[in-house]
Tab-separated table of C-alpha atoms in Angstrom:
chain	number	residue	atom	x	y	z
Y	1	UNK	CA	34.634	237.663	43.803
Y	2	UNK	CA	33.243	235.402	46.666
Y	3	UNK	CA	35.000	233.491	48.612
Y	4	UNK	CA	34.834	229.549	49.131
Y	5	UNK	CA	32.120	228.589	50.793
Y	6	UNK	CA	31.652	225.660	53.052
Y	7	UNK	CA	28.653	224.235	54.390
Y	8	UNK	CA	27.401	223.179	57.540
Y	9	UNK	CA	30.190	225.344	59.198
Y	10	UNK	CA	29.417	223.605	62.697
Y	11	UNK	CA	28.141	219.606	62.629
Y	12	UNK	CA	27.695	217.222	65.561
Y	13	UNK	CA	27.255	213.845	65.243
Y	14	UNK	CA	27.342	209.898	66.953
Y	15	UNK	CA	29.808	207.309	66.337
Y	16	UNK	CA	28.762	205.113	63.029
Y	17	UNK	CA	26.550	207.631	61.422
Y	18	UNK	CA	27.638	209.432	57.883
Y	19	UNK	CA	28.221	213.173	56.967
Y	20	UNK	CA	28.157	214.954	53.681
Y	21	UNK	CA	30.253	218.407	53.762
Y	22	UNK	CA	29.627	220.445	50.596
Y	23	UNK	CA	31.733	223.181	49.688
Y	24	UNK	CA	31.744	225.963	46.647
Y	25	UNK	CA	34.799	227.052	45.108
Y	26	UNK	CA	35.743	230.485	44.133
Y	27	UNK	CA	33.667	231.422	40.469
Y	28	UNK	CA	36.145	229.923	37.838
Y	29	UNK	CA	38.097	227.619	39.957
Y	30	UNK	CA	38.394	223.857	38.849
Y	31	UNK	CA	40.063	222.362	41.675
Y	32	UNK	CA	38.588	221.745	45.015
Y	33	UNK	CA	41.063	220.054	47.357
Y	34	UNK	CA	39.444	218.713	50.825
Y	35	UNK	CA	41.995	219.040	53.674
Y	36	UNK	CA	41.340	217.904	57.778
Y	37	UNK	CA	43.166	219.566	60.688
Y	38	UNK	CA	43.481	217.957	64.039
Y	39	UNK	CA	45.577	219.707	66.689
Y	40	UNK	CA	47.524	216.591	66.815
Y	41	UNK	CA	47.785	215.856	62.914
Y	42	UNK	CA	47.568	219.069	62.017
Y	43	UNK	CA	46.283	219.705	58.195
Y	44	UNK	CA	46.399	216.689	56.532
Y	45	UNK	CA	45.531	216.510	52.458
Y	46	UNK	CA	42.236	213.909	51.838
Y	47	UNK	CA	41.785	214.327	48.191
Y	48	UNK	CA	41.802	216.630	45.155
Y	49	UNK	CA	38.976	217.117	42.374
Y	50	UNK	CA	38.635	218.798	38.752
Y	51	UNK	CA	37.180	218.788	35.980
Y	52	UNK	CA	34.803	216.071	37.978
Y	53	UNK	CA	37.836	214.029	38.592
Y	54	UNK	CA	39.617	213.167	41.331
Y	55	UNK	CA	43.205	213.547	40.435
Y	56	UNK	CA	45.251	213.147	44.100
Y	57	UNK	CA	44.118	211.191	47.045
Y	58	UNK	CA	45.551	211.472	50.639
Y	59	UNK	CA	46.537	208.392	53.092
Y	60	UNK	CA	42.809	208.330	54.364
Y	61	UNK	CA	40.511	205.226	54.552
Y	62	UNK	CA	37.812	204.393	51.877
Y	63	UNK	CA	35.137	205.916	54.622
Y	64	UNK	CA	36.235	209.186	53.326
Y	65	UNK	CA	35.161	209.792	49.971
Y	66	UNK	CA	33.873	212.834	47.581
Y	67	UNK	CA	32.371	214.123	44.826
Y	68	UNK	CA	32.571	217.187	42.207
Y	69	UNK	CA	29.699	218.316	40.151
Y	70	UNK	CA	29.806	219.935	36.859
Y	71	UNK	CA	30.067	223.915	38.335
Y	72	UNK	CA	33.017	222.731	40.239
Y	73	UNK	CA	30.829	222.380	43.728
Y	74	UNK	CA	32.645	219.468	45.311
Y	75	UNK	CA	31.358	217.534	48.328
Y	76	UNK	CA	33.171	215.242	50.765
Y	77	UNK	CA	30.892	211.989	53.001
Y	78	UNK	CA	32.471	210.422	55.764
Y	79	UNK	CA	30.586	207.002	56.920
Y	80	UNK	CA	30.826	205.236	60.076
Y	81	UNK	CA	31.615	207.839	62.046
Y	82	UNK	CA	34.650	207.409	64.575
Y	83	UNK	CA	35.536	210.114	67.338
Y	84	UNK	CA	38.946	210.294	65.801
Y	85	UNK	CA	37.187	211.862	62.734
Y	86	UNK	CA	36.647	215.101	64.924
Y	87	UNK	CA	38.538	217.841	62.873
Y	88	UNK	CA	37.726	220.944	61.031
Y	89	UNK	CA	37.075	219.988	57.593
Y	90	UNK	CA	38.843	222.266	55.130
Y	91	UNK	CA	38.202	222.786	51.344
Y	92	UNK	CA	40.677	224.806	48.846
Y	93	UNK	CA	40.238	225.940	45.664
Y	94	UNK	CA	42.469	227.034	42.807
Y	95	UNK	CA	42.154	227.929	39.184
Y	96	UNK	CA	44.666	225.043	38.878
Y	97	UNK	CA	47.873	226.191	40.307
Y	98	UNK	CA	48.950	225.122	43.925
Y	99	UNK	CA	50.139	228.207	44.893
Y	100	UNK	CA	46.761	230.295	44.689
Y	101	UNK	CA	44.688	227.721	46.732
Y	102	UNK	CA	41.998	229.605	48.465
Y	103	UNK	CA	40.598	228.226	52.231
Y	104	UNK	CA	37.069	228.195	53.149
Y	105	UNK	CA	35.766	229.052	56.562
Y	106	UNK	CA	35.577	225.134	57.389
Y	107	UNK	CA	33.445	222.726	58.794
Y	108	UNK	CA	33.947	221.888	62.069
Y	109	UNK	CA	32.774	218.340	62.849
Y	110	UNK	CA	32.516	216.503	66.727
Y	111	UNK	CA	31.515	213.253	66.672
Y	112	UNK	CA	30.097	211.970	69.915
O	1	UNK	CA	61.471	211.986	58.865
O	2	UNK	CA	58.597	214.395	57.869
O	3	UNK	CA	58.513	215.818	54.519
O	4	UNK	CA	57.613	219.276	56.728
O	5	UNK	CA	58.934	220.184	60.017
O	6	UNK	CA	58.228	223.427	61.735
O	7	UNK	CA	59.255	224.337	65.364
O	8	UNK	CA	56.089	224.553	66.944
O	9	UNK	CA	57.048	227.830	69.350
O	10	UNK	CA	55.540	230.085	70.428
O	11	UNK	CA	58.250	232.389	69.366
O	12	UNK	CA	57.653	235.556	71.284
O	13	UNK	CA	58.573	239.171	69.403
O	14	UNK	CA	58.386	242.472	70.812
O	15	UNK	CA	55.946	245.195	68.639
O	16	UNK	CA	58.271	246.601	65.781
O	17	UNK	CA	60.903	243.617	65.758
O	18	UNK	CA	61.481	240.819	63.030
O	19	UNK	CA	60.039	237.595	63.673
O	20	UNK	CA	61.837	234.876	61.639
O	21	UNK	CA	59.893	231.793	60.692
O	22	UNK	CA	61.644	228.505	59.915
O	23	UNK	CA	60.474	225.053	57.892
O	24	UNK	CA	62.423	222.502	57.020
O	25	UNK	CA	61.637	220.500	53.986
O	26	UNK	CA	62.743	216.722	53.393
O	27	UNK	CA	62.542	216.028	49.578
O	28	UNK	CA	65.603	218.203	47.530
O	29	UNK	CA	63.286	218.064	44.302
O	30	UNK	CA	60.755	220.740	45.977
O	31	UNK	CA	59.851	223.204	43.240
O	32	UNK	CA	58.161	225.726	45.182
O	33	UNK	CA	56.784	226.640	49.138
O	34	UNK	CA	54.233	228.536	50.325
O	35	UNK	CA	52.975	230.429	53.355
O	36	UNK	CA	49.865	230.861	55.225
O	37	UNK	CA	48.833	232.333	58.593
O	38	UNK	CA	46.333	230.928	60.482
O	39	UNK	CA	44.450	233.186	63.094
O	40	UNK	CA	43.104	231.266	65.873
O	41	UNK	CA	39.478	229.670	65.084
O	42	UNK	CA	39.987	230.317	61.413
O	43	UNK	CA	40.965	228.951	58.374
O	44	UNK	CA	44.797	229.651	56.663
O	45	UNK	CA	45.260	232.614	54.858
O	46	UNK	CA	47.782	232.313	51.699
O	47	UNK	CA	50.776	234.887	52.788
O	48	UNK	CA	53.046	234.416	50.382
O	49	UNK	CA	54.744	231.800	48.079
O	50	UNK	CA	58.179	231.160	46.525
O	51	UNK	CA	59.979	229.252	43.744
O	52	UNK	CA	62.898	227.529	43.945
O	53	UNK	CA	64.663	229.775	41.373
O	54	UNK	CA	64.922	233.086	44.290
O	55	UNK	CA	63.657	234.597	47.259
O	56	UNK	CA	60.800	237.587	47.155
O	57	UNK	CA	59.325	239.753	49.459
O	58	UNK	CA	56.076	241.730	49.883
O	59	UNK	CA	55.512	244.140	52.145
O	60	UNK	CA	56.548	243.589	55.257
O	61	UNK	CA	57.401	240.185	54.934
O	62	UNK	CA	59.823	238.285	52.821
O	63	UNK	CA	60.274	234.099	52.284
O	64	UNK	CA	64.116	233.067	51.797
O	65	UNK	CA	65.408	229.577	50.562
O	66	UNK	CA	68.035	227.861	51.098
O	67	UNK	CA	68.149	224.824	49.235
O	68	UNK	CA	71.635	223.651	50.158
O	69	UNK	CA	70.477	223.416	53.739
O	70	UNK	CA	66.815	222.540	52.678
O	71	UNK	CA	65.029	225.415	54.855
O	72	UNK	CA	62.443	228.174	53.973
O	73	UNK	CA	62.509	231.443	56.037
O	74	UNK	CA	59.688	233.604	56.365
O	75	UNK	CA	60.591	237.223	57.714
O	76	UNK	CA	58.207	239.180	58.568
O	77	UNK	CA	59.686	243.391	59.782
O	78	UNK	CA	58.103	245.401	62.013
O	79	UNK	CA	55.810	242.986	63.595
O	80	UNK	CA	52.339	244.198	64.740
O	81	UNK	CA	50.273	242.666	67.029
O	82	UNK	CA	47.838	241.985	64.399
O	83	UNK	CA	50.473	239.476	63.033
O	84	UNK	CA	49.711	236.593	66.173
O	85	UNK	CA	48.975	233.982	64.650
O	86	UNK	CA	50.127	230.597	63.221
O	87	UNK	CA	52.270	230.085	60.361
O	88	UNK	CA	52.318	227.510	58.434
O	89	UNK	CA	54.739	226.555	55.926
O	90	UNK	CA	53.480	224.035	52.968
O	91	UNK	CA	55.005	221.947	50.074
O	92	UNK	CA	53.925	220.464	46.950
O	93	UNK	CA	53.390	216.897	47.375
O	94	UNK	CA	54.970	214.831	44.888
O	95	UNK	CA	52.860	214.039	41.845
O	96	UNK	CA	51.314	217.171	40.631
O	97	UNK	CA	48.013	218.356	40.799
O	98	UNK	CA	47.249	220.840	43.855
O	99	UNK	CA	47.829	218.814	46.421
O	100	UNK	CA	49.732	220.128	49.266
O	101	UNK	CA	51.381	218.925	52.184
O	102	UNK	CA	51.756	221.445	55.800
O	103	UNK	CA	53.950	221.904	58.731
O	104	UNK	CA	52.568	221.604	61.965
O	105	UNK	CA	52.816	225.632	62.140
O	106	UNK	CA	54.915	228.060	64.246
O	107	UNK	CA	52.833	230.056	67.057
O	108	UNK	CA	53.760	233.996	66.386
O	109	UNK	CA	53.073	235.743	69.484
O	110	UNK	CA	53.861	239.469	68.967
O	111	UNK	CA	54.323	241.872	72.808
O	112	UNK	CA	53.339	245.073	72.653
């Protein structure tokens, strides 16, 4: 099977503009979680989807928000930008079970 | 108190040694904990993952609890060189769904 895939993998932007991350789970995974590592933080959850839901949510402002379609793709936008949102941008998925969550590559976002 | 502590290291091994791997957890009602390395400039890699109910081991390396003392061990015999990396140790957060929350990860650093 493929792996998650995660698109851009490498994004630069200013302060105050918007991004849109998109990532594809593994075929036949309903969960996409969204994670963001810092070296400082470290990985940090943002938010969970399935089924088109979004069951968990993180301790991250309303500028982060997502999305999943109906074939599980899930994307993430961040709006106005800050340089603190500079992280690699992480998405999971998982049949449904926390312990098989699969990584993508990442997205690796600078904001200038 | 974080609900995930790891010592950051690097814990240094010689080639053919055991590295032991350490993570605290804070909340006693943790069902299960999982393991993932993390090579440098990529995303984490699911090693291994335990329940509360007993340890297990694959292959080289095995993951020990010890709920009394509220610690998770990852061993990992024979260490190769191909085994630098970071490891992170990860927890369920509280209220289901596949959310999960990480340690700040232990540097592996195996001498040949």
């Amino acid at each position: 099977k493929a792996g998650v895939t995660q698109t851009p993998r490498y994004l630069i932007k200013t302060r105050g503009q918007q991004v849109t991350l998109s990532c594809s789970p593994i075929s036949g995974h309903r969960s996409v979680s969204w994670y963001q590592q810092t070296p400082g933080q470290g990985l940090q959850f943002l938010f969970e989807y399935f089924s088109e839901t979004q069951r968990n949510k993180g301790n991250f402002p309303g500028r982060f928000s997502g999305r999943q379609f109906s074939n599980s793709r899930s994307e993430m936008n961040v709006s106005t930008l800050e340089l603190g949102d500079s992280a690699l941008y992480l998405c999971a998925s998982s049949p449904n079970l926390p312990e098989t969550q699969y990584f993508g590559p990442g997205t690796r976002l600078l904001v200038l | 108190q974080k609900e995930v502590e790891q010592n950051s290291g690097p814990l240094s091994v010689p080639e053919g040694a055991i590295a032991s791997l350490n993570c605290t957890y804070s909340d006693r009602g943790s069902q299960s904990f999982f393991w993932y390395r993390q090579y440098s400039g990529k995303s984490p890699e699911l090693i291994m993952f335990i329940y509360s109910n007993g340890d297990k081991e694959d292959g080289r390396f095995t993951a020990q609890l010890n709920k009394a003392s509220q610690y998770v061990s990852l061993l990992i015999r024979d260490s190769q060189p191909s085994d630098s990396a970071t490891y992170l140790c990860a927890v369920p957060l509280t209220g289901g769904g596949n959310k999960l929350t990480f340690g700040t990860g232990t540097q592996l650093k195996v001498e040949l």
